[in-house]
mmCIF file with all atom_site columns, C-alpha atoms in Angstrom:
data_model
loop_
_atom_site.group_PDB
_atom_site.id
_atom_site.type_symbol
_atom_site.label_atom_id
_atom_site.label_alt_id
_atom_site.label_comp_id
_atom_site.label_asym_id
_atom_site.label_entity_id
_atom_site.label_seq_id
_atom_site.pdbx_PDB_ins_code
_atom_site.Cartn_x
_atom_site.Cartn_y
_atom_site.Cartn_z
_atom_site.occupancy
_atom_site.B_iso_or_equiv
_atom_site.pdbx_formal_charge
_atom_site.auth_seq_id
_atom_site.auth_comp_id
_atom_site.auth_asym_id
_atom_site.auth_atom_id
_atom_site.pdbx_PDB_model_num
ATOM 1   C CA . UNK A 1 1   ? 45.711 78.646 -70.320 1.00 54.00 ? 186 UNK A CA 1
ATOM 2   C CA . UNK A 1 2   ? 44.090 81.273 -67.782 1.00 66.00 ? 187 UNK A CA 1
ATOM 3   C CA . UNK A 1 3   ? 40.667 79.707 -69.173 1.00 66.00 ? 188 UNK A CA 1
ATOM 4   C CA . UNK A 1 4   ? 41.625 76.004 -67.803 1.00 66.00 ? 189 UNK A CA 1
ATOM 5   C CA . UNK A 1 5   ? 42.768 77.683 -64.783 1.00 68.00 ? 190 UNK A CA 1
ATOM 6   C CA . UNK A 1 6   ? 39.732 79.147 -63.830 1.00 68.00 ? 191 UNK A CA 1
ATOM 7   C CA . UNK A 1 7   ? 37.577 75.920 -64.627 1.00 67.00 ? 192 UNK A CA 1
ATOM 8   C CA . UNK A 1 8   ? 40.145 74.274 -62.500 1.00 72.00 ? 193 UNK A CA 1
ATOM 9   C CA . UNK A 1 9   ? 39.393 76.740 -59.717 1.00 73.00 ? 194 UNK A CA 1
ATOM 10  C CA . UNK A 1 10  ? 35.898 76.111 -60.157 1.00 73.00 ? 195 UNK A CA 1
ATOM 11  C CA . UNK A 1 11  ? 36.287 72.159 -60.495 1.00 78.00 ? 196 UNK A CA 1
ATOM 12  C CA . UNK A 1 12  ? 38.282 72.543 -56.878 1.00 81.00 ? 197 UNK A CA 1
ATOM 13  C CA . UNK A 1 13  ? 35.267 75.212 -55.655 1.00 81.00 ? 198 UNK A CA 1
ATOM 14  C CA . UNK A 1 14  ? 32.343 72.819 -56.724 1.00 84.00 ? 199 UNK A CA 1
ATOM 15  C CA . UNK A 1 15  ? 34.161 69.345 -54.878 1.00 85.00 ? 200 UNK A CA 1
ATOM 16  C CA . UNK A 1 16  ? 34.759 71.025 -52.124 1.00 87.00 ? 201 UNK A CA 1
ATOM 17  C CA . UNK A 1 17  ? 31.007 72.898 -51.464 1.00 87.00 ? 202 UNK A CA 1
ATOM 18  C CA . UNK A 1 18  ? 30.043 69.435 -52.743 1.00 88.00 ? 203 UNK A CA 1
ATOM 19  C CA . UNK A 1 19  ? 32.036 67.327 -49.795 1.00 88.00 ? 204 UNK A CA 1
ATOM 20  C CA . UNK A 1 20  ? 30.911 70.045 -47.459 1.00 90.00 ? 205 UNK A CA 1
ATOM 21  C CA . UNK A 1 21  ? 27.116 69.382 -48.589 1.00 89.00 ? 206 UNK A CA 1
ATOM 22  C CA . UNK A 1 22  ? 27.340 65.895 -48.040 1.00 90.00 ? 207 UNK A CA 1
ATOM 23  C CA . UNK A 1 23  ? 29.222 65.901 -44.675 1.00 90.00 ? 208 UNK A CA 1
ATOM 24  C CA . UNK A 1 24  ? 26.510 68.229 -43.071 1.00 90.00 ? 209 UNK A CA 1
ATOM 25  C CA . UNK A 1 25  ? 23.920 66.220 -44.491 1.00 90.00 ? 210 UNK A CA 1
ATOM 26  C CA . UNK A 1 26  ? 25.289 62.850 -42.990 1.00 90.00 ? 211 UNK A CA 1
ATOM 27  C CA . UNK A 1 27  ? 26.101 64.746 -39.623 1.00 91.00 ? 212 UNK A CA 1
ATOM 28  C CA . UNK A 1 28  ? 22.646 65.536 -39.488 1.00 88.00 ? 213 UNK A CA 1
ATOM 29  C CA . UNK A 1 29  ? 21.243 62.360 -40.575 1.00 89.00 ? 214 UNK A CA 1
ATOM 30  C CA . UNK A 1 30  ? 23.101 60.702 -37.687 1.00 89.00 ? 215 UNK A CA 1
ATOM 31  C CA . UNK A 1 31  ? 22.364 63.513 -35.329 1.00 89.00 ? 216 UNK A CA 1
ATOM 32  C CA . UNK A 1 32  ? 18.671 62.543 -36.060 1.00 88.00 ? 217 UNK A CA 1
ATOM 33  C CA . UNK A 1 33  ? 19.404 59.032 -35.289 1.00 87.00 ? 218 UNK A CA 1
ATOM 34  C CA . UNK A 1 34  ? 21.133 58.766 -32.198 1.00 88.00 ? 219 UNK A CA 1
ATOM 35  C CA . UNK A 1 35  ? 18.571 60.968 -30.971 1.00 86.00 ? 220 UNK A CA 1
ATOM 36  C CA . UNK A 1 36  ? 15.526 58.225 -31.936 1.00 85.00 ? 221 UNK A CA 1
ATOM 37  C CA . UNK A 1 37  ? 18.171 56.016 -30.370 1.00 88.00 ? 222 UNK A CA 1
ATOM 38  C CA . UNK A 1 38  ? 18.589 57.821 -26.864 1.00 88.00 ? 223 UNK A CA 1
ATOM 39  C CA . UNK A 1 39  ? 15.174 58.378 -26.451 1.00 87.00 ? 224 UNK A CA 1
ATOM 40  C CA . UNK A 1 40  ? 14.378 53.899 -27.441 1.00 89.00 ? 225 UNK A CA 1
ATOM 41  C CA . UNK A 1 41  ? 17.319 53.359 -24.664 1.00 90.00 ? 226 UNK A CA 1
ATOM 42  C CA . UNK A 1 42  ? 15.832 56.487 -22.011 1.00 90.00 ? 227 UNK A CA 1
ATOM 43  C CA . UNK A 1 43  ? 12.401 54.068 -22.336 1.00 90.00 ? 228 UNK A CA 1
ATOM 44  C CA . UNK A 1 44  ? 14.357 50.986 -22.024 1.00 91.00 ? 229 UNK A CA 1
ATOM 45  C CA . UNK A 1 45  ? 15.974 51.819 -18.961 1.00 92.00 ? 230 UNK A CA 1
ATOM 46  C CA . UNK A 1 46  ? 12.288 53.356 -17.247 1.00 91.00 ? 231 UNK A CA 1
ATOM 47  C CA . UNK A 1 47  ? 10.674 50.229 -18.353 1.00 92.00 ? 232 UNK A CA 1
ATOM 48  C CA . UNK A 1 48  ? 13.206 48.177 -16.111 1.00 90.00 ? 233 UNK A CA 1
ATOM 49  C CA . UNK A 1 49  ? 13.283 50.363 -13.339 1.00 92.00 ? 234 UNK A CA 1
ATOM 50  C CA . UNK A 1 50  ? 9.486  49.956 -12.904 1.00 93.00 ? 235 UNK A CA 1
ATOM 51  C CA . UNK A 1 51  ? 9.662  46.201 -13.683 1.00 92.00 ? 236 UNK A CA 1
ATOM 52  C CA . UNK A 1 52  ? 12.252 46.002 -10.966 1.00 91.00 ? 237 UNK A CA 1
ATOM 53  C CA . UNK A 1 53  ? 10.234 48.077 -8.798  1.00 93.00 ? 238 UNK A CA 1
ATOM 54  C CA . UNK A 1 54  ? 7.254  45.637 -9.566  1.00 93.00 ? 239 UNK A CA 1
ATOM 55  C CA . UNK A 1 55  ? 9.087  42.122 -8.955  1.00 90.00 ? 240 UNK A CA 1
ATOM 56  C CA . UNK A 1 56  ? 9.880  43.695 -5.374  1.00 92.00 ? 241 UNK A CA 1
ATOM 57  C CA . UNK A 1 57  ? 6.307  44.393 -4.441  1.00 93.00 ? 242 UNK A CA 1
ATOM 58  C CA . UNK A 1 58  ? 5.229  40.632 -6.129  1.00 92.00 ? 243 UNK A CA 1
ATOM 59  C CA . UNK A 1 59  ? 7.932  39.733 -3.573  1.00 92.00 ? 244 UNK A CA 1
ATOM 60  C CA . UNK A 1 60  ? 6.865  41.355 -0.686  1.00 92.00 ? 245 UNK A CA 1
ATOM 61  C CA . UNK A 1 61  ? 3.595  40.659 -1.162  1.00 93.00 ? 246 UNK A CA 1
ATOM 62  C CA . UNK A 1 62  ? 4.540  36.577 -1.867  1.00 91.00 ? 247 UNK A CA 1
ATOM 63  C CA . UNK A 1 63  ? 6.403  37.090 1.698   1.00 92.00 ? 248 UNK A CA 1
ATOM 64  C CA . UNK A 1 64  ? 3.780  38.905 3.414   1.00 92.00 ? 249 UNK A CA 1
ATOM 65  C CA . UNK A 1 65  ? 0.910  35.883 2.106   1.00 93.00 ? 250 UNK A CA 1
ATOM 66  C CA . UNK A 1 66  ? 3.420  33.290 3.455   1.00 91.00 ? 251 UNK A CA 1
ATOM 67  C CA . UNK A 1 67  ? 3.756  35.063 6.839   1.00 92.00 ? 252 UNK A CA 1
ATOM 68  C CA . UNK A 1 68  ? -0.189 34.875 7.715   1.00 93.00 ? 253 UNK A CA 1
ATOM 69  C CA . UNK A 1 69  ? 0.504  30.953 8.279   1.00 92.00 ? 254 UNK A CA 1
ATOM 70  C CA . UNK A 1 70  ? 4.244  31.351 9.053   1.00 91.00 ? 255 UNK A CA 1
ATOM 71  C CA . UNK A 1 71  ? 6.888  32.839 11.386  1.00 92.00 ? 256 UNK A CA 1
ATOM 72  C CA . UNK A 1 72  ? 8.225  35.905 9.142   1.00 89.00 ? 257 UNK A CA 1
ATOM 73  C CA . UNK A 1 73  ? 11.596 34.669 8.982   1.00 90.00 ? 258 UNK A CA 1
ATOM 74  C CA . UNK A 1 74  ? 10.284 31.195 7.195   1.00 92.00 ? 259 UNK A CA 1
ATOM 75  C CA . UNK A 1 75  ? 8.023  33.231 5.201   1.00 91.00 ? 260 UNK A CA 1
ATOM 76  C CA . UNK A 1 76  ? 11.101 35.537 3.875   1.00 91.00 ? 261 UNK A CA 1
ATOM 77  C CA . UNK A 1 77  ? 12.962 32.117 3.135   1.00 93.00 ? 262 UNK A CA 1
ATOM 78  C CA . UNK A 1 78  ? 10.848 30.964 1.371   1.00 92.00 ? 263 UNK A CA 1
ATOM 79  C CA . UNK A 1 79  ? 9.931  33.947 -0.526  1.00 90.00 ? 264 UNK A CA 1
ATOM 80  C CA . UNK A 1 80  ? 13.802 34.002 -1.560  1.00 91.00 ? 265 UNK A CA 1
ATOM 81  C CA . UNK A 1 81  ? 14.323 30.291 -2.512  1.00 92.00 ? 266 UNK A CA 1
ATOM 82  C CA . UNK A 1 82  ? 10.918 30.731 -5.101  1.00 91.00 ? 267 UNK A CA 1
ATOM 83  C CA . UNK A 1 83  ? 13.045 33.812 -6.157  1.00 89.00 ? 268 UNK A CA 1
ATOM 84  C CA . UNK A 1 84  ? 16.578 31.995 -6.623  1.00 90.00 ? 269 UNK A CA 1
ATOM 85  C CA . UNK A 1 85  ? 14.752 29.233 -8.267  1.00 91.00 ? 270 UNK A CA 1
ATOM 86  C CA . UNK A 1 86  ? 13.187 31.541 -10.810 1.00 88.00 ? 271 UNK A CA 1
ATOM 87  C CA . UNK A 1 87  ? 16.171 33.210 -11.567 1.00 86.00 ? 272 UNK A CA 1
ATOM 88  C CA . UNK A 1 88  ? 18.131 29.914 -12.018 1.00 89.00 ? 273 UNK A CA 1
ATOM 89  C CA . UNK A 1 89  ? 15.502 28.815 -14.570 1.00 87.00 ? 274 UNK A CA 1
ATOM 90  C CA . UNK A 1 90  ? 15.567 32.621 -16.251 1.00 84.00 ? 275 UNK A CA 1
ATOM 91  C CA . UNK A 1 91  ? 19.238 32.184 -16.778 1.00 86.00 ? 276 UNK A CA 1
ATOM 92  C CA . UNK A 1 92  ? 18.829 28.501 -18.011 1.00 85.00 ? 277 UNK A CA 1
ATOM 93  C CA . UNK A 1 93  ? 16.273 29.720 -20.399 1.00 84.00 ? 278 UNK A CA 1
ATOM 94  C CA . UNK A 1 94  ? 18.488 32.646 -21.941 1.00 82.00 ? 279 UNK A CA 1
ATOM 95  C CA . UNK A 1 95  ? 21.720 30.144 -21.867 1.00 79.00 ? 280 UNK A CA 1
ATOM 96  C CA . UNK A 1 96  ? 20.214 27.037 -23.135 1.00 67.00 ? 281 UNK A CA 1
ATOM 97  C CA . UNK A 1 97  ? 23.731 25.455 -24.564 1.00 68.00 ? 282 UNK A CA 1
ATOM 98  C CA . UNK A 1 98  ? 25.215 26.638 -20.488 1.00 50.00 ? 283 UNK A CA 1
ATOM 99  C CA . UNK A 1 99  ? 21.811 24.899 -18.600 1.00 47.00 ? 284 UNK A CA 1
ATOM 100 C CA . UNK A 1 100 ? 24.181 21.662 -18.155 1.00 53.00 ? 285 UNK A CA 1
ATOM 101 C CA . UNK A 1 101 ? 27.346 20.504 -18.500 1.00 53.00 ? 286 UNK A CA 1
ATOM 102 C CA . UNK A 1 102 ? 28.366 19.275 -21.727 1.00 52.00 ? 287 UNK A CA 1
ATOM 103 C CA . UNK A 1 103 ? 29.907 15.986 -22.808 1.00 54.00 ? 288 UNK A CA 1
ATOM 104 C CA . UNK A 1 104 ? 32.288 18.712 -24.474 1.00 55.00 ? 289 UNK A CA 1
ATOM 105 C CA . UNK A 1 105 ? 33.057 21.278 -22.792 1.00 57.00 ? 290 UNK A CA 1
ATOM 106 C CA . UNK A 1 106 ? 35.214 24.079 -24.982 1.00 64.00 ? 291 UNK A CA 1
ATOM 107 C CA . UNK A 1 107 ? 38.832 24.585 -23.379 1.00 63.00 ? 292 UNK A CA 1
ATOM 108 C CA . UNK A 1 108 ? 40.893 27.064 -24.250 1.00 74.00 ? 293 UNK A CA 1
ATOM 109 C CA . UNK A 1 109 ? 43.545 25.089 -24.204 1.00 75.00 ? 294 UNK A CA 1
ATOM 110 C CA . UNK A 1 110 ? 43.818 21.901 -26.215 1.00 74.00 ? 295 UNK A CA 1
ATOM 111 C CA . UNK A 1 111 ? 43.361 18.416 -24.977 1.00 74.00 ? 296 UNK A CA 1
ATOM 112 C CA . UNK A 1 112 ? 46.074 15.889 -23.126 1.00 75.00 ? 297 UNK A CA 1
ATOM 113 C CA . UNK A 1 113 ? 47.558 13.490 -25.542 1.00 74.00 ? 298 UNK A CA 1
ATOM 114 C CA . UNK A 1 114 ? 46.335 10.107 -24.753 1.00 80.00 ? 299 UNK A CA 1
ATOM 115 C CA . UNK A 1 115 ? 50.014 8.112  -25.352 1.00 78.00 ? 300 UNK A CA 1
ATOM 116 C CA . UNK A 1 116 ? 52.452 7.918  -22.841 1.00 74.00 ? 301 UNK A CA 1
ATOM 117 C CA . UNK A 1 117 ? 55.655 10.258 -23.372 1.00 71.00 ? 302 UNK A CA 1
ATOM 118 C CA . UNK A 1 118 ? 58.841 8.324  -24.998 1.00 71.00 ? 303 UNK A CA 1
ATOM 119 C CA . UNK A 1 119 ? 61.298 7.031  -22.581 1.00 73.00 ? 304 UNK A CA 1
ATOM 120 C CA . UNK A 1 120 ? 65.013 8.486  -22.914 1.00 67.00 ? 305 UNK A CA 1
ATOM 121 C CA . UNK A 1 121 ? 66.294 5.539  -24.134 1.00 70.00 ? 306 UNK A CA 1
ATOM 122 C CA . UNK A 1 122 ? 63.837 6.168  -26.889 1.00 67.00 ? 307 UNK A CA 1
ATOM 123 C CA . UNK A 1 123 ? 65.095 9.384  -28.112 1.00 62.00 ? 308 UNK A CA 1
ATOM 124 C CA . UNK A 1 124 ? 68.018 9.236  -30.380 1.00 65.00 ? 309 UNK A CA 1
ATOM 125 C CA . UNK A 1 125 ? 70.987 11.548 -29.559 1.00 64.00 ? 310 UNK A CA 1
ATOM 126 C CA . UNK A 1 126 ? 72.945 13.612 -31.918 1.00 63.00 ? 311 UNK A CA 1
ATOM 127 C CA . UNK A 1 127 ? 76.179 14.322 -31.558 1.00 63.00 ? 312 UNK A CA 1
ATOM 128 C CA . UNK A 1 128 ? 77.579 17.855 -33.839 1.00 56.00 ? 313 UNK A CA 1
#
């Protein structure tokens, strides 16, 4: 019997440096990917920043070419109806099913029955 103890004791020994093996090696394997993953999302984020950065000069300089042959204030109006228009068809374009209304529209509620409720002299009463 103290035999099959000790192989027991090394059975328990052996799982457990085994579980403790694998668990650093996940850990690290996902340490390693959120860390490609932070860096894709840091790059994400600096690429809009600049593009935002960008569509404001394109806008200025749209508002400052209108305002060479018009007041400034018709030249800024303008410059933000071409911009609400392009966002309009930006939003249409990632939405296509939301563009326009539907003949359908989803509820969350379900529709109005089309027959008219039953009169009381309709419903039958019961008497206990």
């Amino acid at each position: 019997m103290d035999r099959l103890d000790h192989l027991e004791h090394l059975d328990k020994h052996l799982v457990e440096e085994l579980a403790q093996v694998a668990r650093e090696t996940v850990r690290d394997e996902l340490r390693e990917q959120s860390r490609k993953q932070r860096r894709t999302a840091m790059l994400y984020a600096a690429s809009g920043a600049v593009a935002l950065y960008a569509g404001g000069a394109l806008a200025l300089a749209v508002g400052l070419a209108l305002a060479v042959g018009l007041p400034g204030w018709a030249a800024a109006l303008i410059t933000a109806a071409i911009l609400g228009a392009l966002a309009y068809v930006l939003r249409g374009a990632a939405h296509p099913k939301h563009g326009h209304a539907t003949a359908h529209p989803r509820t969350p509620y379900p529709p109005m029955p089309t027959d008219p409720p039953p009169s009381p002299d309709d419903v039958p009463h019961h008497r206990a």
